[in-house]
PDB file of C-alpha atoms in Angstrom:
ATOM      1  CA  MET A 770     106.851  78.316  99.206  1.00 34.00           C
ATOM      2  CA  ALA A 771     106.735  80.635  96.198  1.00 39.00           C
ATOM      3  CA  ASP A 772     108.405  83.935  96.263  1.00 41.00           C
ATOM      4  CA  PRO A 773     105.598  86.412  97.199  1.00 43.00           C
ATOM      5  CA  HIS A 774     107.131  88.988  94.982  1.00 62.00           C
ATOM      6  CA  ILE A 775     107.117  87.107  91.718  1.00 71.00           C
ATOM      7  CA  PRO A 776     105.442  89.214  89.148  1.00 88.00           C
ATOM      8  CA  VAL A 777     102.505  87.166  87.873  1.00 93.00           C
ATOM      9  CA  LEU A 778     102.308  86.449  84.165  1.00 95.00           C
ATOM     10  CA  LEU A 779     105.430  88.405  83.411  1.00 95.00           C
ATOM     11  CA  ALA A 780     106.745  85.835  80.798  1.00 95.00           C
ATOM     12  CA  PRO A 781     103.351  85.715  78.876  1.00 96.00           C
ATOM     13  CA  LEU A 782     103.195  89.552  79.014  1.00 97.00           C
ATOM     14  CA  LEU A 783     106.624  90.030  77.575  1.00 97.00           C
ATOM     15  CA  ARG A 784     105.875  87.416  74.838  1.00 97.00           C
ATOM     16  CA  ALA A 785     102.543  89.086  74.004  1.00 98.00           C
ATOM     17  CA  THR A 786     103.937  92.594  73.741  1.00 98.00           C
ATOM     18  CA  ALA A 787     107.345  91.731  72.078  1.00 98.00           C
ATOM     19  CA  PRO A 788     109.519  93.396  70.906  1.00 97.00           C
ATOM     20  CA  ILE A 789     109.717  95.748  73.917  1.00 98.00           C
ATOM     21  CA  GLY A 790     111.149  99.142  73.272  1.00 98.00           C
ATOM     22  CA  GLY A 791     110.599 102.835  73.793  1.00 98.00           C
ATOM     23  CA  VAL A 792     108.975 104.340  76.853  1.00 98.00           C
ATOM     24  CA  TRP A 793     106.680 102.203  79.115  1.00 98.00           C
ATOM     25  CA  LEU A 794     104.692 103.082  82.148  1.00 98.00           C
ATOM     26  CA  ASP A 795     104.178 100.638  85.015  1.00 98.00           C
ATOM     27  CA  GLY A 796     101.153 101.938  86.715  1.00 97.00           C
ATOM     28  CA  THR A 797     101.296  99.604  89.654  1.00 95.00           C
ATOM     29  CA  PHE A 798     104.994  99.572  90.453  1.00 95.00           C
ATOM     30  CA  GLY A 799     104.833  97.556  93.743  1.00 91.00           C
ATOM     31  CA  ALA A 800     108.018  95.482  94.123  1.00 91.00           C
ATOM     32  CA  GLY A 801     109.192  96.492  90.584  1.00 95.00           C
ATOM     33  CA  GLY A 802     108.869  93.101  89.024  1.00 94.00           C
ATOM     34  CA  TYR A 803     107.193  94.225  85.834  1.00 97.00           C
ATOM     35  CA  ALA A 804     109.474  97.346  85.563  1.00 97.00           C
ATOM     36  CA  ARG A 805     112.518  95.326  85.709  1.00 97.00           C
ATOM     37  CA  GLY A 806     111.195  92.772  83.359  1.00 97.00           C
ATOM     38  CA  LEU A 807     110.433  95.521  80.785  1.00 98.00           C
ATOM     39  CA  LEU A 808     113.852  97.117  81.184  1.00 98.00           C
ATOM     40  CA  ASP A 809     115.607  93.842  80.805  1.00 97.00           C
ATOM     41  CA  ALA A 810     113.536  93.037  77.637  1.00 98.00           C
ATOM     42  CA  GLY A 811     114.738  96.308  75.987  1.00 98.00           C
ATOM     43  CA  ALA A 812     112.606  99.238  77.123  1.00 98.00           C
ATOM     44  CA  ASP A 813     114.546 102.485  76.830  1.00 98.00           C
ATOM     45  CA  LEU A 814     112.670 104.004  79.843  1.00 98.00           C
ATOM     46  CA  VAL A 815     110.156 102.724  82.393  1.00 98.00           C
ATOM     47  CA  ILE A 816     108.154 105.193  84.334  1.00 98.00           C
ATOM     48  CA  GLY A 817     107.109 103.502  87.648  1.00 98.00           C
ATOM     49  CA  VAL A 818     103.908 104.908  89.227  1.00 97.00           C
ATOM     50  CA  ASP A 819     102.473 103.901  92.572  1.00 94.00           C
ATOM     51  CA  ARG A 820     100.269 105.571  95.170  1.00 91.00           C
ATOM     52  CA  ASP A 821     102.133 103.855  97.937  1.00 88.00           C
ATOM     53  CA  PRO A 822     105.354 105.871  98.590  1.00 87.00           C
ATOM     54  CA  SER A 823     106.938 102.974 100.678  1.00 86.00           C
ATOM     55  CA  VAL A 824     107.510 100.865  97.526  1.00 89.00           C
ATOM     56  CA  PHE A 825     110.002 103.384  96.204  1.00 92.00           C
ATOM     57  CA  ARG A 826     112.079 103.172  99.457  1.00 91.00           C
ATOM     58  CA  MET A 827     112.246  99.356  98.902  1.00 89.00           C
ATOM     59  CA  ALA A 828     113.368  99.940  95.355  1.00 94.00           C
ATOM     60  CA  GLU A 829     116.534 101.867  96.447  1.00 93.00           C
ATOM     61  CA  ALA A 830     118.451  98.568  96.801  1.00 92.00           C
ATOM     62  CA  TRP A 831     118.372  97.810  93.070  1.00 95.00           C
ATOM     63  CA  ARG A 832     117.046 100.791  90.981  1.00 95.00           C
ATOM     64  CA  GLY A 833     120.651 102.195  90.571  1.00 95.00           C
ATOM     65  CA  GLN A 834     121.598  99.398  88.212  1.00 96.00           C
ATOM     66  CA  TYR A 835     119.128 100.753  85.620  1.00 97.00           C
ATOM     67  CA  GLY A 836     120.372 104.454  86.014  1.00 97.00           C
ATOM     68  CA  ASP A 837     118.136 106.959  84.273  1.00 97.00           C
ATOM     69  CA  ARG A 838     116.152 104.319  82.444  1.00 98.00           C
ATOM     70  CA  LEU A 839     113.931 104.014  85.434  1.00 98.00           C
ATOM     71  CA  ARG A 840     111.945 106.977  86.872  1.00 98.00           C
ATOM     72  CA  LEU A 841     109.748 106.679  89.821  1.00 97.00           C
ATOM     73  CA  VAL A 842     106.640 108.836  90.379  1.00 97.00           C
ATOM     74  CA  GLU A 843     104.207 108.815  93.243  1.00 95.00           C
ATOM     75  CA  GLY A 844     100.556 108.977  92.101  1.00 95.00           C
ATOM     76  CA  THR A 845      97.612 106.977  90.863  1.00 94.00           C
ATOM     77  CA  PHE A 846      97.652 105.290  87.440  1.00 96.00           C
ATOM     78  CA  SER A 847      94.326 107.142  86.719  1.00 95.00           C
ATOM     79  CA  ASP A 848      96.579 110.149  86.129  1.00 96.00           C
ATOM     80  CA  MET A 849      99.075 108.457  84.088  1.00 97.00           C
ATOM     81  CA  ASP A 850      98.873 110.710  81.014  1.00 96.00           C
ATOM     82  CA  ALA A 851      99.705 113.704  83.119  1.00 97.00           C
ATOM     83  CA  LEU A 852     102.292 111.987  85.244  1.00 97.00           C
ATOM     84  CA  ALA A 853     104.089 110.548  82.181  1.00 97.00           C
ATOM     85  CA  GLY A 854     104.417 113.903  80.455  1.00 94.00           C
ATOM     86  CA  GLN A 855     104.984 112.245  77.034  1.00 96.00           C
ATOM     87  CA  ALA A 856     103.404 109.843  74.710  1.00 98.00           C
ATOM     88  CA  LEU A 857     103.951 106.086  75.717  1.00 98.00           C
ATOM     89  CA  ASP A 858     104.914 102.973  73.842  1.00 98.00           C
ATOM     90  CA  GLY A 859     103.330 100.750  76.455  1.00 98.00           C
ATOM     91  CA  VAL A 860     101.403 100.615  79.725  1.00 98.00           C
ATOM     92  CA  VAL A 861     101.221  97.749  82.141  1.00 98.00           C
ATOM     93  CA  LEU A 862      98.744  97.462  85.009  1.00 97.00           C
ATOM     94  CA  ASP A 863      98.693  94.693  87.699  1.00 94.00           C
ATOM     95  CA  LEU A 864      95.416  95.237  89.450  1.00 93.00           C
ATOM     96  CA  GLY A 865      94.459  94.467  93.107  1.00 76.00           C
ATOM     97  CA  VAL A 866      96.596  94.267  96.206  1.00 71.00           C
ATOM     98  CA  SER A 867     100.056  92.905  96.048  1.00 61.00           C
ATOM     99  CA  SER A 868     101.327  89.958  98.101  1.00 62.00           C
ATOM    100  CA  MET A 869     103.910  92.328  99.388  1.00 61.00           C
ATOM    101  CA  GLN A 870     101.115  94.465 100.971  1.00 62.00           C
ATOM    102  CA  LEU A 871      99.438  91.459 102.278  1.00 60.00           C
ATOM    103  CA  ASP A 872     102.627  90.426 104.009  1.00 62.00           C
ATOM    104  CA  GLN A 873     102.784  93.803 105.955  1.00 66.00           C
ATOM    105  CA  ALA A 874     100.543  93.311 109.027  1.00 70.00           C
ATOM    106  CA  ASP A 875     100.536  96.972 109.743  1.00 71.00           C
ATOM    107  CA  ARG A 876      98.890  97.797 106.337  1.00 80.00           C
ATOM    108  CA  GLY A 877      95.680  95.995 107.395  1.00 76.00           C
ATOM    109  CA  PHE A 878      94.979  94.074 104.122  1.00 81.00           C
ATOM    110  CA  SER A 879      95.248  90.549 105.551  1.00 87.00           C
ATOM    111  CA  PHE A 880      92.552  88.624 107.442  1.00 87.00           C
ATOM    112  CA  MET A 881      95.451  86.133 108.177  1.00 87.00           C
ATOM    113  CA  ARG A 882      97.606  88.692 110.167  1.00 88.00           C
ATOM    114  CA  ASP A 883      96.636  91.002 113.094  1.00 94.00           C
ATOM    115  CA  GLY A 884      97.095  94.715 112.374  1.00 94.00           C
ATOM    116  CA  PRO A 885      95.324  98.012 112.352  1.00 95.00           C
ATOM    117  CA  LEU A 886      92.132  98.067 110.286  1.00 96.00           C
ATOM    118  CA  ASP A 887      93.685 100.370 107.531  1.00 95.00           C
ATOM    119  CA  MET A 888      93.765  98.944 103.956  1.00 93.00           C
ATOM    120  CA  ARG A 889      94.833 102.248 102.308  1.00 92.00           C
ATOM    121  CA  MET A 890      97.139 101.813  99.442  1.00 88.00           C
ATOM    122  CA  GLY A 891      98.145 105.460  99.763  1.00 81.00           C
ATOM    123  CA  GLY A 892      96.879 108.994  99.815  1.00 72.00           C
ATOM    124  CA  ASP A 893      94.885 110.915 102.310  1.00 82.00           C
ATOM    125  CA  VAL A 894      91.623 108.942 102.365  1.00 89.00           C
ATOM    126  CA  PRO A 895      89.595 107.314 105.134  1.00 96.00           C
ATOM    127  CA  SER A 896      90.729 104.008 106.486  1.00 96.00           C
ATOM    128  CA  ALA A 897      88.730 100.835 106.471  1.00 97.00           C
ATOM    129  CA  ALA A 898      88.172 101.532 110.279  1.00 97.00           C
ATOM    130  CA  ASP A 899      86.865 104.991 109.559  1.00 97.00           C
ATOM    131  CA  LEU A 900      84.372 103.812 106.940  1.00 97.00           C
ATOM    132  CA  LEU A 901      83.138 100.691 108.894  1.00 98.00           C
ATOM    133  CA  ASN A 902      82.743 102.609 112.117  1.00 98.00           C
ATOM    134  CA  SER A 903      80.748 105.416 110.610  1.00 97.00           C
ATOM    135  CA  ALA A 904      78.775 104.038 107.491  1.00 97.00           C
ATOM    136  CA  GLU A 905      75.159 103.006 107.622  1.00 97.00           C
ATOM    137  CA  GLU A 906      74.492  99.278 107.727  1.00 98.00           C
ATOM    138  CA  SER A 907      72.820  99.297 104.425  1.00 97.00           C
ATOM    139  CA  ASP A 908      75.821 100.959 102.821  1.00 97.00           C
ATOM    140  CA  ILE A 909      78.094  98.280 104.250  1.00 98.00           C
ATOM    141  CA  ALA A 910      75.869  95.575 102.942  1.00 98.00           C
ATOM    142  CA  ASP A 911      75.861  97.180  99.516  1.00 97.00           C
ATOM    143  CA  VAL A 912      79.686  97.236  99.434  1.00 97.00           C
ATOM    144  CA  LEU A 913      79.991  93.601 100.588  1.00 97.00           C
ATOM    145  CA  TYR A 914      77.462  92.511  98.039  1.00 96.00           C
ATOM    146  CA  HIS A 915      78.395  94.593  94.945  1.00 95.00           C
ATOM    147  CA  TYR A 916      82.295  94.784  95.420  1.00 95.00           C
ATOM    148  CA  GLY A 917      82.776  91.314  96.978  1.00 94.00           C
ATOM    149  CA  GLU A 918      79.768  89.190  95.621  1.00 94.00           C
ATOM    150  CA  GLU A 919      79.152  88.261  99.196  1.00 96.00           C
ATOM    151  CA  ARG A 920      75.757  86.493  99.507  1.00 96.00           C
ATOM    152  CA  ALA A 921      75.623  86.973 103.222  1.00 97.00           C
ATOM    153  CA  ALA A 922      76.209  90.687 102.972  1.00 98.00           C
ATOM    154  CA  ARG A 923      73.239  91.906 105.100  1.00 98.00           C
ATOM    155  CA  ARG A 924      74.020  89.371 107.943  1.00 98.00           C
ATOM    156  CA  ILE A 925      77.700  90.500 107.917  1.00 98.00           C
ATOM    157  CA  ALA A 926      76.875  94.190 107.894  1.00 98.00           C
ATOM    158  CA  ARG A 927      74.452  93.849 110.726  1.00 98.00           C
ATOM    159  CA  ALA A 928      77.202  92.122 112.837  1.00 98.00           C
ATOM    160  CA  ILE A 929      79.791  94.641 111.861  1.00 98.00           C
ATOM    161  CA  VAL A 930      77.540  97.523 113.197  1.00 98.00           C
ATOM    162  CA  ALA A 931      76.813  95.533 116.286  1.00 98.00           C
ATOM    163  CA  ALA A 932      80.560  95.077 116.960  1.00 98.00           C
ATOM    164  CA  ARG A 933      81.581  98.580 116.543  1.00 97.00           C
ATOM    165  CA  PRO A 934      84.014 100.163 117.036  1.00 98.00           C
ATOM    166  CA  LEU A 935      86.396  97.964 115.022  1.00 98.00           C
ATOM    167  CA  THR A 936      90.066  98.793 115.049  1.00 97.00           C
ATOM    168  CA  ARG A 937      91.974  95.538 114.152  1.00 97.00           C
ATOM    169  CA  THR A 938      91.938  93.161 111.335  1.00 96.00           C
ATOM    170  CA  THR A 939      91.479  90.220 113.649  1.00 96.00           C
ATOM    171  CA  GLN A 940      88.270  91.867 114.950  1.00 97.00           C
ATOM    172  CA  LEU A 941      86.797  92.090 111.500  1.00 97.00           C
ATOM    173  CA  THR A 942      87.821  88.576 110.614  1.00 96.00           C
ATOM    174  CA  GLN A 943      86.017  87.166 113.604  1.00 97.00           C
ATOM    175  CA  VAL A 944      83.008  89.111 112.896  1.00 97.00           C
ATOM    176  CA  VAL A 945      82.855  87.831 109.335  1.00 98.00           C
ATOM    177  CA  THR A 946      83.647  84.307 110.082  1.00 96.00           C
ATOM    178  CA  GLY A 947      81.130  84.266 112.758  1.00 96.00           C
ATOM    179  CA  CYS A 948      78.376  84.853 110.209  1.00 97.00           C
ATOM    180  CA  LEU A 949      79.521  82.144 107.756  1.00 95.00           C
ATOM    181  CA  PRO A 950      79.893  78.415 107.724  1.00 91.00           C
ATOM    182  CA  ARG A 951      83.503  77.022 108.179  1.00 87.00           C
ATOM    183  CA  ALA A 952      85.242  76.640 104.889  1.00 81.00           C
ATOM    184  CA  LYS A 953      85.563  73.246 103.479  1.00 83.00           C
ATOM    185  CA  PRO A 954      88.983  71.856 102.309  1.00 82.00           C
ATOM    186  CA  GLY A 955      89.939  73.627  99.065  1.00 74.00           C
ATOM    187  CA  GLN A 956      87.592  76.578  99.648  1.00 80.00           C
ATOM    188  CA  SER A 957      88.850  80.062 100.270  1.00 86.00           C
ATOM    189  CA  HIS A 958      88.755  81.704 103.720  1.00 92.00           C
ATOM    190  CA  PRO A 959      85.281  82.866 104.694  1.00 95.00           C
ATOM    191  CA  ALA A 960      86.615  86.341 105.037  1.00 95.00           C
ATOM    192  CA  THR A 961      88.089  86.644 101.663  1.00 93.00           C
ATOM    193  CA  ARG A 962      85.266  88.313  99.874  1.00 94.00           C
ATOM    194  CA  SER A 963      84.477  90.780 102.648  1.00 97.00           C
ATOM    195  CA  PHE A 964      88.101  91.952 102.867  1.00 95.00           C
ATOM    196  CA  GLN A 965      88.251  92.233  99.112  1.00 93.00           C
ATOM    197  CA  ALA A 966      85.052  94.300  99.074  1.00 95.00           C
ATOM    198  CA  ILE A 967      86.226  96.748 101.706  1.00 97.00           C
ATOM    199  CA  ARG A 968      89.612  97.235 100.308  1.00 94.00           C
ATOM    200  CA  ILE A 969      88.111  98.086  97.045  1.00 94.00           C
ATOM    201  CA  TRP A 970      85.822 100.549  98.732  1.00 96.00           C
ATOM    202  CA  VAL A 971      88.592 102.238 100.673  1.00 95.00           C
ATOM    203  CA  ASN A 972      90.800 102.683  97.588  1.00 93.00           C
ATOM    204  CA  ASP A 973      87.973 103.320  94.989  1.00 93.00           C
ATOM    205  CA  GLU A 974      89.679 100.626  92.947  1.00 93.00           C
ATOM    206  CA  PHE A 975      86.966 100.253  90.355  1.00 94.00           C
ATOM    207  CA  GLY A 976      86.683 103.938  89.785  1.00 93.00           C
ATOM    208  CA  GLN A 977      90.479 104.144  89.445  1.00 94.00           C
ATOM    209  CA  LEU A 978      90.557 101.207  87.006  1.00 95.00           C
ATOM    210  CA  VAL A 979      88.006 102.896  84.680  1.00 95.00           C
ATOM    211  CA  ALA A 980      89.787 106.219  84.902  1.00 96.00           C
ATOM    212  CA  GLY A 981      93.163 104.568  84.349  1.00 97.00           C
ATOM    213  CA  LEU A 982      92.055 102.705  81.272  1.00 97.00           C
ATOM    214  CA  SER A 983      90.880 105.974  79.761  1.00 97.00           C
ATOM    215  CA  ALA A 984      94.163 107.665  80.818  1.00 97.00           C
ATOM    216  CA  ALA A 985      96.008 104.804  78.999  1.00 98.00           C
ATOM    217  CA  GLU A 986      94.118 105.472  75.855  1.00 98.00           C
ATOM    218  CA  ARG A 987      95.032 109.197  76.093  1.00 97.00           C
ATOM    219  CA  ALA A 988      98.787 108.466  76.904  1.00 98.00           C
ATOM    220  CA  LEU A 989      99.498 105.719  74.394  1.00 98.00           C
ATOM    221  CA  LYS A 990     100.984 106.603  70.971  1.00 98.00           C
ATOM    222  CA  PRO A 991      99.708 104.780  67.761  1.00 98.00           C
ATOM    223  CA  GLY A 992     100.963 101.241  68.048  1.00 98.00           C
ATOM    224  CA  GLY A 993     101.361 101.464  71.784  1.00 98.00           C
ATOM    225  CA  GLN A 994     100.291  98.536  73.956  1.00 98.00           C
ATOM    226  CA  LEU A 995      98.101  98.293  76.926  1.00 98.00           C
ATOM    227  CA  ALA A 996      98.730  95.172  79.042  1.00 98.00           C
ATOM    228  CA  VAL A 997      96.422  94.511  82.044  1.00 98.00           C
ATOM    229  CA  VAL A 998      96.624  91.649  84.624  1.00 97.00           C
ATOM    230  CA  SER A 999      93.636  91.055  86.717  1.00 95.00           C
ATOM    231  CA  PHE A1000      92.856  88.575  89.477  1.00 90.00           C
ATOM    232  CA  HIS A1001      89.144  88.418  89.877  1.00 87.00           C
ATOM    233  CA  SER A1002      86.171  88.417  87.488  1.00 89.00           C
ATOM    234  CA  LEU A1003      84.779  91.896  88.481  1.00 92.00           C
ATOM    235  CA  GLU A1004      88.231  93.620  87.430  1.00 94.00           C
ATOM    236  CA  ASP A1005      88.582  91.417  84.365  1.00 95.00           C
ATOM    237  CA  ARG A1006      84.974  92.121  83.238  1.00 95.00           C
ATOM    238  CA  ILE A1007      85.664  95.875  83.355  1.00 95.00           C
ATOM    239  CA  VAL A1008      88.979  95.511  81.350  1.00 97.00           C
ATOM    240  CA  LYS A1009      87.389  93.154  78.850  1.00 96.00           C
ATOM    241  CA  ARG A1010      84.412  95.429  78.107  1.00 95.00           C
ATOM    242  CA  PHE A1011      86.686  98.464  77.877  1.00 96.00           C
ATOM    243  CA  MET A1012      88.847  96.759  75.332  1.00 96.00           C
ATOM    244  CA  GLN A1013      85.850  95.402  73.403  1.00 95.00           C
ATOM    245  CA  ALA A1014      84.074  98.871  73.421  1.00 93.00           C
ATOM    246  CA  ARG A1015      87.095 100.839  72.365  1.00 95.00           C
ATOM    247  CA  SER A1016      87.967  98.425  69.552  1.00 94.00           C
ATOM    248  CA  ASP A1017      84.484  98.330  68.030  1.00 77.00           C
ATOM    249  CA  ALA A1018      83.924 100.513  64.929  1.00 50.00           C
ATOM    250  CA  GLY A1019      80.228 100.596  65.447  1.00 48.00           C
ATOM    251  CA  GLY A1020      77.297  99.059  63.421  1.00 46.00           C
ATOM    252  CA  GLY A1021      76.006  99.837  59.911  1.00 45.00           C
ATOM    253  CA  GLY A1022      72.416  99.244  60.651  1.00 47.00           C
ATOM    254  CA  ASN A1023      69.728  97.474  58.693  1.00 52.00           C
ATOM    255  CA  ARG A1024      66.016  97.814  57.966  1.00 54.00           C
ATOM    256  CA  TYR A1025      65.099  96.840  61.608  1.00 50.00           C
ATOM    257  CA  ALA A1026      67.544  99.062  63.304  1.00 47.00           C
ATOM    258  CA  PRO A1027      68.838 102.573  62.588  1.00 52.00           C
ATOM    259  CA  VAL A1028      72.405 103.263  61.496  1.00 49.00           C
ATOM    260  CA  THR A1029      74.605 103.882  64.627  1.00 48.00           C
ATOM    261  CA  GLN A1030      77.132 106.634  64.591  1.00 55.00           C
ATOM    262  CA  VAL A1031      80.465 105.048  63.469  1.00 60.00           C
ATOM    263  CA  VAL A1032      83.201 105.499  66.089  1.00 72.00           C
ATOM    264  CA  GLU A1033      86.794 105.115  64.973  1.00 90.00           C
ATOM    265  CA  PRO A1034      88.185 102.270  67.105  1.00 95.00           C
ATOM    266  CA  ALA A1035      90.964 103.488  69.531  1.00 97.00           C
ATOM    267  CA  PHE A1036      92.368 100.006  69.907  1.00 98.00           C
ATOM    268  CA  ARG A1037      92.787  96.789  68.064  1.00 97.00           C
ATOM    269  CA  LEU A1038      92.936  93.422  69.929  1.00 97.00           C
ATOM    270  CA  PRO A1039      95.690  91.165  68.900  1.00 97.00           C
ATOM    271  CA  PHE A1040      94.334  88.200  71.020  1.00 96.00           C
ATOM    272  CA  ARG A1041      90.762  86.885  70.968  1.00 90.00           C
ATOM    273  CA  ARG A1042      90.928  85.667  74.584  1.00 95.00           C
ATOM    274  CA  ALA A1043      92.545  86.553  77.812  1.00 97.00           C
ATOM    275  CA  ILE A1044      96.033  84.812  78.388  1.00 97.00           C
ATOM    276  CA  GLY A1045      96.503  82.672  81.415  1.00 96.00           C
ATOM    277  CA  PRO A1046      99.639  81.353  83.227  1.00 94.00           C
ATOM    278  CA  ASP A1047     101.982  78.785  81.786  1.00 91.00           C
ATOM    279  CA  PRO A1048     102.133  75.357  83.576  1.00 91.00           C
ATOM    280  CA  GLU A1049     105.655  76.197  84.580  1.00 91.00           C
ATOM    281  CA  GLU A1050     104.581  79.383  86.363  1.00 91.00           C
ATOM    282  CA  LEU A1051     101.758  77.564  88.279  1.00 89.00           C
ATOM    283  CA  ASP A1052     104.451  75.169  89.535  1.00 90.00           C
ATOM    284  CA  VAL A1053     106.420  77.976  91.212  1.00 88.00           C
ATOM    285  CA  ASN A1054     103.652  80.533  91.900  1.00 83.00           C
ATOM    286  CA  PRO A1055     100.181  79.116  92.669  1.00 80.00           C
ATOM    287  CA  ARG A1056      98.951  82.755  93.144  1.00 77.00           C
ATOM    288  CA  ALA A1057      99.033  82.954  89.256  1.00 84.00           C
ATOM    289  CA  ARG A1058      96.108  80.455  88.883  1.00 87.00           C
ATOM    290  CA  SER A1059      93.344  83.091  88.867  1.00 89.00           C
ATOM    291  CA  ALA A1060      95.343  85.671  86.837  1.00 94.00           C
ATOM    292  CA  LEU A1061      94.316  86.868  83.399  1.00 97.00           C
ATOM    293  CA  LEU A1062      96.169  89.044  81.004  1.00 98.00           C
ATOM    294  CA  ARG A1063      94.458  91.200  78.398  1.00 98.00           C
ATOM    295  CA  VAL A1064      96.363  93.219  75.668  1.00 98.00           C
ATOM    296  CA  ALA A1065      95.181  95.951  73.339  1.00 98.00           C
ATOM    297  CA  VAL A1066      97.172  97.911  70.711  1.00 98.00           C
ATOM    298  CA  ARG A1067      96.474 101.722  70.211  1.00 98.00           C
ATOM    299  CA  THR A1068      95.370 102.934  66.900  1.00 98.00           C
ATOM    300  CA  ASP A1069      95.684 106.466  65.609  1.00 97.00           C
ATOM    301  CA  ALA A1070      92.081 107.408  66.339  1.00 96.00           C
ATOM    302  CA  ALA A1071      91.442 110.174  68.819  1.00 95.00           C
ATOM    303  CA  ALA A1072      90.898 109.222  72.450  1.00 94.00           C
ATOM    304  CA  GLY A1073      87.220 109.234  73.476  1.00 90.00           C
ATOM    305  CA  ALA A1074      85.064 109.114  76.513  1.00 86.00           C
ATOM    306  CA  VAL A1075      83.824 105.901  78.259  1.00 83.00           C
ATOM    307  CA  ASP A1076      80.648 105.438  80.334  1.00 82.00           C
ATOM    308  CA  ALA A1077      81.602 103.471  83.408  1.00 82.00           C
ATOM    309  CA  ARG A1078      78.203 101.762  83.610  1.00 79.00           C
ATOM    310  CA  SER A1079      78.615 100.378  80.045  1.00 84.00           C
ATOM    311  CA  LEU A1080      81.755  98.491  81.300  1.00 88.00           C
ATOM    312  CA  ALA A1081      79.772  96.690  84.043  1.00 81.00           C
ATOM    313  CA  MET A1082      81.459  98.501  86.799  1.00 86.00           C
ATOM    314  CA  PRO A1083      79.773  97.569  90.013  1.00 87.00           C
ATOM    315  CA  HIS A1084      77.730 100.613  91.271  1.00 80.00           C
ATOM    316  CA  LEU A1085      76.572 101.121  94.877  1.00 84.00           C
ATOM    317  CA  PRO A1086      72.919 102.073  95.079  1.00 81.00           C
ATOM    318  CA  GLY A1087      72.531 105.708  95.886  1.00 67.00           C
ATOM    319  CA  ALA A1088      76.032 106.602  94.815  1.00 68.00           C
ATOM    320  CA  ALA A1089      76.476 109.494  92.495  1.00 57.00           C
TER     321      ALA A1089
END
């Protein structure tokens, strides 16, 4: 079995951003795999940011070998420019939930392990149980459909409301699987999409991602690199559109369309496509199969504002 704490796409990331140097920020510190990789590759300082304070306690066993080259800060990567306190040479983000969190039954992320229905990555926010036990059926259905692309969203939402109160992950798993046909060999677990959607809802992951990409634009110095690893199409689509939008200098117009205002691009894209895993990585870490890496390099243009809707960020009906 693959080591659950192997940082996905680390080798391709280090190759794509070489040479590594200066000050980097790892906005999703987790088990510290990317931070260690960056430090070993030559970063002078890595600022590790995570909203989950428990990850820093786990890092105590090894962080000392890097001395003051590693600085750990509790917070969310959407505030990285303020948390860093200095211009950055690079930012790395590994999106979604970590396998380390999935392995901790008491965190409530996994449909395979019994635990409290929590799903919070950190911070004082309502738990999954709080939201599912109080939200309107229509709101739950919208979350499942827009955040998890679950076609049976209305059926599952109706069953969730009928089964309330829900307090354990196994309860939710049973409710969801009872609404869906049994998975065929090779298919994902029937509860995968629902658990993903609810986790994203609890932690405002899409809102954090858009805010974090904008914060990276503000924090990176000219020539600084933004590297983002995503695991599903909704995340990757937001990252892709952000990088495209912020690297586009605008149009010159023609006789059929007016001249658009030219916006100085804040990034340039060194690679035309997303980077996937090496065959060697897939052999030892099958989790990498769905991972994609995108890289953008900061220009000297001023940071600008980004409309979340223009990035295809899933938006719940009725939300502000």
